[in-house]
Amino acid sequence: QVQVVESGGGLVQAGGSLRLSCAASGRTFSRSAMGWFRQAPGKEREFVAAITWSGWSGGSTFYTDSVKGRFTISKDNAKNMLYLQMNSLKPEDTAVYYCAASYRSSGNSYRTLSDYDYWGQGTQVTVSS
């Protein structure tokens, strides 16, 4: 069992910044990746960013096109923490943001909901104009 808890959401003005944090407790030796997804009202949950969890540090990152250059995903293996730094926020970034952990051993695209095994409860991000 893995527990995933997000925090850091809130209300911010367009152009502002927020940093989301995700604490993921439980086993890490078989973890392949962690990622962020978001779901806006009336929309399906969509991929935002992911980072591979192989090794104690480093990792490859992946982003959806709409957040490239604005969002940065990072991790702290020692603290077992995941972060999403969100800059230049836009109203269309408004959504519930979910942190997820993947333990898929092969065939992981890092971008698909079904690749992730454990999910947090979500944290609300609201960007006003």
Short mmCIF file of N, CA, C and O in Angstrom, two decimals:
data_model
loop_
_atom_site.label_atom_id
_atom_site.label_comp_id
_atom_site.label_asym_id
_atom_site.label_seq_id
_atom_site.Cartn_x
_atom_site.Cartn_y
_atom_site.Cartn_z
N GLN A 1 0.83 -1.18 0.00
CA GLN A 1 0.00 0.00 0.00
C GLN A 1 0.88 1.25 0.00
O GLN A 1 1.86 1.33 0.72
N VAL A 2 0.49 2.21 -0.84
CA VAL A 2 1.18 3.49 -0.94
C VAL A 2 0.18 4.60 -0.68
O VAL A 2 -0.93 4.60 -1.22
N GLN A 3 0.58 5.54 0.16
CA GLN A 3 -0.26 6.69 0.45
C GLN A 3 0.28 7.91 -0.29
O GLN A 3 1.47 8.20 -0.22
N VAL A 4 -0.60 8.60 -0.98
CA VAL A 4 -0.23 9.76 -1.78
C VAL A 4 -1.07 10.94 -1.32
O VAL A 4 -2.30 10.88 -1.35
N VAL A 5 -0.41 12.02 -0.91
CA VAL A 5 -1.11 13.19 -0.39
C VAL A 5 -0.57 14.46 -1.03
O VAL A 5 0.61 14.77 -0.89
N GLU A 6 -1.44 15.20 -1.73
CA GLU A 6 -1.06 16.46 -2.35
C GLU A 6 -1.35 17.63 -1.43
O GLU A 6 -2.23 17.56 -0.57
N SER A 7 -0.62 18.72 -1.65
CA SER A 7 -0.88 19.96 -0.94
C SER A 7 -0.35 21.12 -1.76
O SER A 7 0.38 20.92 -2.72
N GLY A 8 -0.72 22.33 -1.39
CA GLY A 8 -0.19 23.52 -2.03
C GLY A 8 -1.14 24.23 -2.97
O GLY A 8 -0.79 25.28 -3.51
N GLY A 9 -2.31 23.66 -3.20
CA GLY A 9 -3.27 24.32 -4.06
C GLY A 9 -3.83 25.57 -3.41
O GLY A 9 -3.63 25.82 -2.23
N GLY A 10 -4.53 26.35 -4.21
CA GLY A 10 -5.12 27.57 -3.69
C GLY A 10 -5.60 28.46 -4.79
O GLY A 10 -5.69 28.07 -5.95
N LEU A 11 -5.91 29.69 -4.42
CA LEU A 11 -6.38 30.71 -5.35
C LEU A 11 -5.25 31.66 -5.68
O LEU A 11 -4.58 32.18 -4.77
N VAL A 12 -5.02 31.88 -6.96
CA VAL A 12 -3.95 32.76 -7.39
C VAL A 12 -4.41 33.56 -8.60
O VAL A 12 -5.25 33.10 -9.38
N GLN A 13 -3.87 34.75 -8.75
CA GLN A 13 -4.20 35.60 -9.88
C GLN A 13 -3.44 35.15 -11.12
O GLN A 13 -2.34 34.60 -11.02
N ALA A 14 -4.02 35.38 -12.29
CA ALA A 14 -3.35 35.04 -13.54
C ALA A 14 -1.97 35.68 -13.58
O ALA A 14 -1.79 36.84 -13.23
N GLY A 15 -0.99 34.90 -14.02
CA GLY A 15 0.38 35.35 -14.05
C GLY A 15 1.17 35.00 -12.80
O GLY A 15 2.39 35.13 -12.79
N GLY A 16 0.47 34.55 -11.79
CA GLY A 16 1.11 34.20 -10.54
C GLY A 16 1.68 32.80 -10.54
O GLY A 16 1.67 32.10 -11.56
N SER A 17 2.15 32.38 -9.37
CA SER A 17 2.81 31.08 -9.24
C SER A 17 2.29 30.32 -8.04
O SER A 17 1.83 30.90 -7.05
N LEU A 18 2.37 29.01 -8.13
CA LEU A 18 2.07 28.11 -7.03
C LEU A 18 3.02 26.93 -7.12
O LEU A 18 3.46 26.57 -8.21
N ARG A 19 3.33 26.35 -5.98
CA ARG A 19 4.09 25.12 -5.95
C ARG A 19 3.28 24.04 -5.26
O ARG A 19 2.93 24.18 -4.08
N LEU A 20 2.99 22.98 -5.98
CA LEU A 20 2.29 21.84 -5.41
C LEU A 20 3.30 20.84 -4.87
O LEU A 20 4.37 20.65 -5.45
N SER A 21 2.94 20.22 -3.77
CA SER A 21 3.79 19.19 -3.18
C SER A 21 3.01 17.90 -3.07
O SER A 21 1.79 17.90 -2.92
N CYS A 22 3.72 16.80 -3.14
CA CYS A 22 3.11 15.48 -3.02
C CYS A 22 4.00 14.61 -2.15
O CYS A 22 5.17 14.39 -2.49
N ALA A 23 3.45 14.14 -1.05
CA ALA A 23 4.15 13.22 -0.18
C ALA A 23 3.66 11.82 -0.48
O ALA A 23 2.47 11.54 -0.38
N ALA A 24 4.58 10.95 -0.86
CA ALA A 24 4.24 9.58 -1.22
C ALA A 24 4.95 8.62 -0.29
O ALA A 24 6.16 8.41 -0.42
N SER A 25 4.22 8.07 0.63
CA SER A 25 4.78 7.11 1.57
C SER A 25 4.60 5.69 1.05
O SER A 25 3.78 5.44 0.17
N GLY A 26 5.35 4.77 1.62
CA GLY A 26 5.28 3.39 1.18
C GLY A 26 6.50 3.00 0.38
O GLY A 26 7.49 3.72 0.35
N ARG A 27 6.41 1.86 -0.29
CA ARG A 27 7.56 1.32 -0.99
C ARG A 27 8.00 2.21 -2.16
O ARG A 27 7.18 2.82 -2.84
N THR A 28 9.30 2.28 -2.37
CA THR A 28 9.86 3.07 -3.46
C THR A 28 10.77 2.26 -4.38
O THR A 28 11.08 2.71 -5.48
N PHE A 29 11.18 1.07 -3.95
CA PHE A 29 12.16 0.31 -4.71
C PHE A 29 11.64 -0.12 -6.08
O PHE A 29 12.43 -0.28 -7.01
N SER A 30 10.35 -0.29 -6.21
CA SER A 30 9.77 -0.72 -7.47
C SER A 30 8.99 0.39 -8.19
O SER A 30 8.36 0.13 -9.20
N ARG A 31 9.06 1.59 -7.66
CA ARG A 31 8.36 2.71 -8.28
C ARG A 31 9.03 3.10 -9.59
O ARG A 31 10.25 3.28 -9.64
N SER A 32 8.26 3.25 -10.63
CA SER A 32 8.81 3.59 -11.94
C SER A 32 8.68 5.07 -12.26
O SER A 32 9.52 5.63 -12.97
N ALA A 33 7.63 5.72 -11.75
CA ALA A 33 7.42 7.12 -12.07
C ALA A 33 6.38 7.73 -11.15
O ALA A 33 5.58 7.03 -10.52
N MET A 34 6.41 9.04 -11.07
CA MET A 34 5.34 9.78 -10.43
C MET A 34 4.90 10.89 -11.38
O MET A 34 5.71 11.39 -12.16
N GLY A 35 3.64 11.25 -11.29
CA GLY A 35 3.12 12.23 -12.21
C GLY A 35 2.04 13.10 -11.62
O GLY A 35 1.51 12.84 -10.54
N TRP A 36 1.74 14.15 -12.35
CA TRP A 36 0.66 15.06 -12.02
C TRP A 36 -0.38 15.03 -13.13
O TRP A 36 -0.04 15.09 -14.32
N PHE A 37 -1.63 14.94 -12.74
CA PHE A 37 -2.76 15.03 -13.64
C PHE A 37 -3.70 16.11 -13.13
O PHE A 37 -3.62 16.50 -11.97
N ARG A 38 -4.58 16.59 -13.97
CA ARG A 38 -5.55 17.58 -13.54
C ARG A 38 -6.89 17.35 -14.20
O ARG A 38 -6.97 16.78 -15.28
N GLN A 39 -7.93 17.81 -13.53
CA GLN A 39 -9.28 17.65 -14.05
C GLN A 39 -10.07 18.92 -13.80
O GLN A 39 -10.29 19.30 -12.65
N ALA A 40 -10.47 19.57 -14.87
CA ALA A 40 -11.30 20.76 -14.80
C ALA A 40 -12.77 20.35 -14.84
O ALA A 40 -13.11 19.27 -15.32
N PRO A 41 -13.65 21.22 -14.35
CA PRO A 41 -15.09 20.89 -14.38
C PRO A 41 -15.56 20.57 -15.78
O PRO A 41 -15.29 21.31 -16.73
N GLY A 42 -16.27 19.46 -15.92
CA GLY A 42 -16.80 19.05 -17.21
C GLY A 42 -15.79 18.44 -18.16
O GLY A 42 -16.14 18.11 -19.29
N LYS A 43 -14.56 18.29 -17.71
CA LYS A 43 -13.50 17.73 -18.55
C LYS A 43 -12.99 16.42 -17.99
O LYS A 43 -13.15 16.13 -16.80
N GLU A 44 -12.35 15.63 -18.85
CA GLU A 44 -11.72 14.41 -18.41
C GLU A 44 -10.39 14.73 -17.74
O GLU A 44 -9.77 15.76 -18.00
N ARG A 45 -9.96 13.83 -16.86
CA ARG A 45 -8.67 14.00 -16.23
C ARG A 45 -7.57 13.89 -17.28
O ARG A 45 -7.56 12.98 -18.10
N GLU A 46 -6.64 14.84 -17.27
CA GLU A 46 -5.60 14.89 -18.28
C GLU A 46 -4.20 14.91 -17.67
O GLU A 46 -3.98 15.39 -16.56
N PHE A 47 -3.27 14.41 -18.43
CA PHE A 47 -1.87 14.38 -18.04
C PHE A 47 -1.29 15.79 -18.02
O PHE A 47 -1.57 16.60 -18.89
N VAL A 48 -0.46 16.07 -17.02
CA VAL A 48 0.22 17.35 -16.92
C VAL A 48 1.73 17.18 -17.01
O VAL A 48 2.39 17.77 -17.87
N ALA A 49 2.30 16.37 -16.13
CA ALA A 49 3.74 16.18 -16.08
C ALA A 49 4.07 14.88 -15.37
O ALA A 49 3.29 14.39 -14.57
N ALA A 50 5.24 14.34 -15.66
CA ALA A 50 5.69 13.13 -15.00
C ALA A 50 7.21 13.12 -14.90
O ALA A 50 7.90 13.80 -15.67
N ILE A 51 7.71 12.34 -13.96
CA ILE A 51 9.15 12.18 -13.80
C ILE A 51 9.42 10.73 -13.43
O ILE A 51 8.71 10.14 -12.62
N THR A 52 10.44 10.14 -14.03
CA THR A 52 10.78 8.77 -13.70
C THR A 52 11.42 8.71 -12.33
O THR A 52 12.05 9.67 -11.86
N TRP A 53 11.28 7.56 -11.66
CA TRP A 53 11.74 7.41 -10.30
C TRP A 53 12.85 6.36 -10.19
O TRP A 53 13.06 5.77 -9.14
N SER A 54 13.55 6.13 -11.25
CA SER A 54 14.67 5.18 -11.23
C SER A 54 15.90 5.86 -10.66
O SER A 54 16.27 6.96 -11.07
N GLY A 55 16.55 5.18 -9.70
CA GLY A 55 17.73 5.76 -9.07
C GLY A 55 17.37 6.69 -7.93
O GLY A 55 16.21 7.04 -7.72
N TRP A 56 18.39 7.09 -7.18
CA TRP A 56 18.19 7.94 -6.03
C TRP A 56 17.94 9.40 -6.40
O TRP A 56 17.29 10.14 -5.67
N SER A 57 18.45 9.82 -7.53
CA SER A 57 18.28 11.19 -7.99
C SER A 57 18.19 11.21 -9.50
O SER A 57 18.36 10.20 -10.17
N GLY A 58 17.92 12.39 -10.05
CA GLY A 58 17.78 12.53 -11.48
C GLY A 58 16.41 12.07 -11.95
O GLY A 58 15.45 12.06 -11.18
N GLY A 59 16.34 11.70 -13.20
CA GLY A 59 15.10 11.24 -13.77
C GLY A 59 14.75 12.01 -15.04
O GLY A 59 15.14 13.16 -15.21
N SER A 60 14.01 11.36 -15.90
CA SER A 60 13.53 11.99 -17.12
C SER A 60 12.17 12.61 -16.87
O SER A 60 11.35 12.07 -16.13
N THR A 61 11.93 13.75 -17.49
CA THR A 61 10.67 14.47 -17.30
C THR A 61 9.85 14.51 -18.57
O THR A 61 10.39 14.46 -19.68
N PHE A 62 8.56 14.62 -18.38
CA PHE A 62 7.60 14.67 -19.48
C PHE A 62 6.54 15.71 -19.16
O PHE A 62 6.11 15.83 -18.01
N TYR A 63 6.14 16.46 -20.17
CA TYR A 63 5.15 17.52 -19.98
C TYR A 63 4.14 17.52 -21.11
O TYR A 63 4.47 17.22 -22.26
N THR A 64 2.92 17.88 -20.79
CA THR A 64 1.95 18.15 -21.83
C THR A 64 2.29 19.50 -22.45
O THR A 64 2.86 20.37 -21.79
N ASP A 65 1.98 19.67 -23.72
CA ASP A 65 2.42 20.85 -24.46
C ASP A 65 1.96 22.17 -23.84
O ASP A 65 2.69 23.16 -23.86
N SER A 66 0.78 22.19 -23.27
CA SER A 66 0.21 23.43 -22.77
C SER A 66 0.93 24.00 -21.55
O SER A 66 0.73 25.16 -21.21
N VAL A 67 1.76 23.20 -20.89
CA VAL A 67 2.45 23.69 -19.70
C VAL A 67 3.96 23.78 -19.89
O VAL A 67 4.66 24.26 -18.97
N LYS A 68 4.46 23.38 -21.03
CA LYS A 68 5.90 23.44 -21.28
C LYS A 68 6.40 24.87 -21.17
O LYS A 68 5.81 25.80 -21.73
N GLY A 69 7.50 25.05 -20.45
CA GLY A 69 8.06 26.37 -20.26
C GLY A 69 7.48 27.12 -19.09
O GLY A 69 8.01 28.15 -18.68
N ARG A 70 6.36 26.63 -18.54
CA ARG A 70 5.72 27.28 -17.40
C ARG A 70 5.78 26.43 -16.14
O ARG A 70 5.94 26.96 -15.04
N PHE A 71 5.61 25.12 -16.29
CA PHE A 71 5.60 24.21 -15.16
C PHE A 71 6.89 23.42 -15.11
O PHE A 71 7.48 23.08 -16.15
N THR A 72 7.34 23.09 -13.91
CA THR A 72 8.52 22.28 -13.72
C THR A 72 8.24 21.20 -12.68
O THR A 72 7.85 21.51 -11.56
N ILE A 73 8.41 19.95 -13.07
CA ILE A 73 8.24 18.85 -12.13
C ILE A 73 9.61 18.48 -11.57
O ILE A 73 10.61 18.49 -12.28
N SER A 74 9.65 18.18 -10.29
CA SER A 74 10.90 17.80 -9.65
C SER A 74 10.61 16.84 -8.51
O SER A 74 9.46 16.66 -8.11
N LYS A 75 11.66 16.24 -7.99
CA LYS A 75 11.50 15.29 -6.90
C LYS A 75 12.64 15.39 -5.92
O LYS A 75 13.72 15.91 -6.23
N ASP A 76 12.41 14.90 -4.73
CA ASP A 76 13.44 14.76 -3.70
C ASP A 76 13.35 13.33 -3.21
O ASP A 76 12.48 13.01 -2.39
N ASN A 77 14.22 12.48 -3.71
CA ASN A 77 14.15 11.06 -3.36
C ASN A 77 14.36 10.83 -1.87
O ASN A 77 13.71 9.96 -1.28
N ALA A 78 15.28 11.58 -1.26
CA ALA A 78 15.57 11.40 0.16
C ALA A 78 14.35 11.69 1.01
O ALA A 78 14.12 11.03 2.03
N LYS A 79 13.56 12.67 0.60
CA LYS A 79 12.36 13.04 1.34
C LYS A 79 11.11 12.35 0.81
O LYS A 79 10.03 12.50 1.38
N ASN A 80 11.26 11.61 -0.29
CA ASN A 80 10.15 10.92 -0.93
C ASN A 80 9.04 11.92 -1.28
O ASN A 80 7.86 11.68 -1.02
N MET A 81 9.46 13.03 -1.88
CA MET A 81 8.55 14.10 -2.21
C MET A 81 8.57 14.41 -3.71
O MET A 81 9.60 14.28 -4.38
N LEU A 82 7.44 14.82 -4.21
CA LEU A 82 7.27 15.25 -5.59
C LEU A 82 6.74 16.68 -5.58
O LEU A 82 5.91 17.03 -4.75
N TYR A 83 7.20 17.48 -6.55
CA TYR A 83 6.79 18.88 -6.60
C TYR A 83 6.36 19.25 -8.02
O TYR A 83 6.81 18.67 -9.00
N LEU A 84 5.51 20.25 -8.09
CA LEU A 84 5.16 20.84 -9.37
C LEU A 84 5.18 22.36 -9.19
O LEU A 84 4.29 22.92 -8.54
N GLN A 85 6.21 22.99 -9.73
CA GLN A 85 6.29 24.44 -9.71
C GLN A 85 5.53 24.99 -10.90
O GLN A 85 5.85 24.67 -12.04
N MET A 86 4.52 25.80 -10.64
CA MET A 86 3.66 26.33 -11.68
C MET A 86 3.83 27.84 -11.74
O MET A 86 3.49 28.55 -10.79
N ASN A 87 4.38 28.33 -12.84
CA ASN A 87 4.57 29.75 -13.06
C ASN A 87 3.70 30.24 -14.21
O ASN A 87 3.21 29.45 -15.01
N SER A 88 3.53 31.55 -14.29
CA SER A 88 2.75 32.16 -15.36
C SER A 88 1.39 31.49 -15.51
O SER A 88 0.95 31.15 -16.61
N LEU A 89 0.72 31.31 -14.40
CA LEU A 89 -0.55 30.59 -14.40
C LEU A 89 -1.62 31.32 -15.20
O LEU A 89 -1.68 32.55 -15.20
N LYS A 90 -2.44 30.53 -15.85
CA LYS A 90 -3.53 31.03 -16.68
C LYS A 90 -4.86 30.52 -16.14
O LYS A 90 -4.90 29.48 -15.49
N PRO A 91 -5.95 31.22 -16.42
CA PRO A 91 -7.26 30.74 -15.96
C PRO A 91 -7.55 29.31 -16.42
O PRO A 91 -8.21 28.56 -15.69
N GLU A 92 -7.09 28.93 -17.59
CA GLU A 92 -7.33 27.59 -18.09
C GLU A 92 -6.55 26.51 -17.33
O GLU A 92 -6.76 25.32 -17.56
N ASP A 93 -5.66 26.92 -16.43
CA ASP A 93 -4.99 25.97 -15.56
C ASP A 93 -5.85 25.58 -14.37
O ASP A 93 -5.47 24.68 -13.60
N THR A 94 -6.97 26.24 -14.19
CA THR A 94 -7.86 25.95 -13.08
C THR A 94 -8.36 24.51 -13.16
O THR A 94 -8.92 24.09 -14.17
N ALA A 95 -8.13 23.76 -12.10
CA ALA A 95 -8.51 22.35 -12.06
C ALA A 95 -8.17 21.77 -10.71
O ALA A 95 -7.48 22.40 -9.90
N VAL A 96 -8.64 20.56 -10.47
CA VAL A 96 -8.16 19.78 -9.35
C VAL A 96 -6.93 19.03 -9.83
O VAL A 96 -6.98 18.33 -10.85
N TYR A 97 -5.83 19.17 -9.12
CA TYR A 97 -4.58 18.53 -9.49
C TYR A 97 -4.35 17.30 -8.65
O TYR A 97 -4.46 17.34 -7.42
N TYR A 98 -4.02 16.19 -9.31
CA TYR A 98 -3.82 14.92 -8.66
C TYR A 98 -2.39 14.44 -8.82
O TYR A 98 -1.82 14.53 -9.90
N CYS A 99 -1.84 13.93 -7.76
CA CYS A 99 -0.54 13.29 -7.77
C CYS A 99 -0.74 11.79 -7.86
O CYS A 99 -1.66 11.24 -7.25
N ALA A 100 0.10 11.11 -8.62
CA ALA A 100 -0.04 9.68 -8.79
C ALA A 100 1.32 8.99 -8.85
O ALA A 100 2.31 9.58 -9.27
N ALA A 101 1.35 7.73 -8.43
CA ALA A 101 2.57 6.93 -8.44
C ALA A 101 2.36 5.69 -9.29
O ALA A 101 1.33 5.02 -9.19
N SER A 102 3.34 5.40 -10.13
CA SER A 102 3.28 4.26 -11.02
C SER A 102 4.28 3.19 -10.61
O SER A 102 5.44 3.50 -10.31
N TYR A 103 3.84 1.94 -10.64
CA TYR A 103 4.71 0.81 -10.37
C TYR A 103 4.73 -0.16 -11.55
O TYR A 103 5.10 -1.31 -11.41
N ARG A 104 4.34 0.34 -12.71
CA ARG A 104 4.37 -0.47 -13.91
C ARG A 104 5.81 -0.85 -14.25
O ARG A 104 6.69 0.01 -14.29
N SER A 105 6.04 -2.13 -14.50
CA SER A 105 7.40 -2.63 -14.74
C SER A 105 7.83 -2.50 -16.19
O SER A 105 9.03 -2.52 -16.49
N SER A 106 6.88 -2.39 -17.09
CA SER A 106 7.19 -2.26 -18.51
C SER A 106 6.04 -1.58 -19.23
O SER A 106 4.91 -1.53 -18.73
N GLY A 107 6.33 -1.07 -20.42
CA GLY A 107 5.31 -0.46 -21.24
C GLY A 107 4.70 0.80 -20.66
O GLY A 107 3.55 1.13 -20.97
N ASN A 108 5.45 1.51 -19.83
CA ASN A 108 4.95 2.72 -19.20
C ASN A 108 5.20 3.93 -20.10
O ASN A 108 6.34 4.27 -20.40
N SER A 109 4.12 4.56 -20.53
CA SER A 109 4.24 5.77 -21.34
C SER A 109 4.39 7.01 -20.49
O SER A 109 4.77 8.07 -21.00
N TYR A 110 4.06 6.88 -19.20
CA TYR A 110 4.12 7.96 -18.20
C TYR A 110 3.05 9.02 -18.40
O TYR A 110 2.96 9.96 -17.61
N ARG A 111 2.24 8.89 -19.43
CA ARG A 111 1.25 9.90 -19.80
C ARG A 111 -0.18 9.42 -19.68
O ARG A 111 -1.10 10.22 -19.87
N THR A 112 -0.36 8.17 -19.37
CA THR A 112 -1.68 7.55 -19.38
C THR A 112 -2.16 7.26 -17.96
O THR A 112 -1.39 6.76 -17.14
N LEU A 113 -3.41 7.56 -17.68
CA LEU A 113 -3.97 7.34 -16.36
C LEU A 113 -3.81 5.90 -15.89
O LEU A 113 -3.50 5.65 -14.73
N SER A 114 -4.00 4.96 -16.81
CA SER A 114 -3.95 3.55 -16.46
C SER A 114 -2.55 3.08 -16.09
O SER A 114 -2.39 1.98 -15.57
N ASP A 115 -1.53 3.88 -16.36
CA ASP A 115 -0.16 3.53 -15.98
C ASP A 115 0.12 3.76 -14.50
O ASP A 115 1.15 3.32 -14.00
N TYR A 116 -0.78 4.43 -13.82
CA TYR A 116 -0.57 4.80 -12.42
C TYR A 116 -1.44 3.97 -11.49
O TYR A 116 -2.60 3.70 -11.77
N ASP A 117 -0.85 3.58 -10.37
CA ASP A 117 -1.48 2.64 -9.46
C ASP A 117 -2.06 3.26 -8.19
O ASP A 117 -3.00 2.73 -7.61
N TYR A 118 -1.50 4.37 -7.76
CA TYR A 118 -1.95 5.02 -6.54
C TYR A 118 -2.15 6.51 -6.80
O TYR A 118 -1.33 7.15 -7.46
N TRP A 119 -3.23 7.03 -6.26
CA TRP A 119 -3.62 8.41 -6.49
C TRP A 119 -3.89 9.16 -5.20
O TRP A 119 -4.38 8.59 -4.23
N GLY A 120 -3.57 10.44 -5.19
CA GLY A 120 -3.92 11.30 -4.08
C GLY A 120 -5.35 11.77 -4.19
O GLY A 120 -6.07 11.45 -5.15
N GLN A 121 -5.78 12.53 -3.20
CA GLN A 121 -7.16 12.99 -3.14
C GLN A 121 -7.41 14.22 -4.01
O GLN A 121 -8.56 14.58 -4.25
N GLY A 122 -6.36 14.87 -4.46
CA GLY A 122 -6.48 16.06 -5.28
C GLY A 122 -6.38 17.33 -4.48
O GLY A 122 -6.76 17.38 -3.31
N THR A 123 -5.86 18.37 -5.11
CA THR A 123 -5.80 19.69 -4.51
C THR A 123 -6.27 20.72 -5.54
O THR A 123 -5.89 20.67 -6.70
N GLN A 124 -7.13 21.62 -5.10
CA GLN A 124 -7.76 22.57 -6.00
C GLN A 124 -6.83 23.73 -6.32
O GLN A 124 -6.27 24.36 -5.43
N VAL A 125 -6.68 24.02 -7.61
CA VAL A 125 -5.95 25.19 -8.07
C VAL A 125 -6.93 26.06 -8.85
O VAL A 125 -7.53 25.61 -9.82
N THR A 126 -7.10 27.28 -8.41
CA THR A 126 -8.00 28.21 -9.07
C THR A 126 -7.22 29.45 -9.48
O THR A 126 -6.60 30.10 -8.63
N VAL A 127 -7.25 29.77 -10.75
CA VAL A 127 -6.54 30.93 -11.29
C VAL A 127 -7.56 31.94 -11.76
O VAL A 127 -8.35 31.67 -12.67
N SER A 128 -7.56 33.10 -11.16
CA SER A 128 -8.50 34.15 -11.51
C SER A 128 -7.89 35.09 -12.53
O SER A 128 -6.67 35.23 -12.64
N SER A 129 -8.76 35.76 -13.30
CA SER A 129 -8.31 36.71 -14.31
C SER A 129 -8.28 38.12 -13.77
O SER A 129 -7.69 39.01 -14.36
#
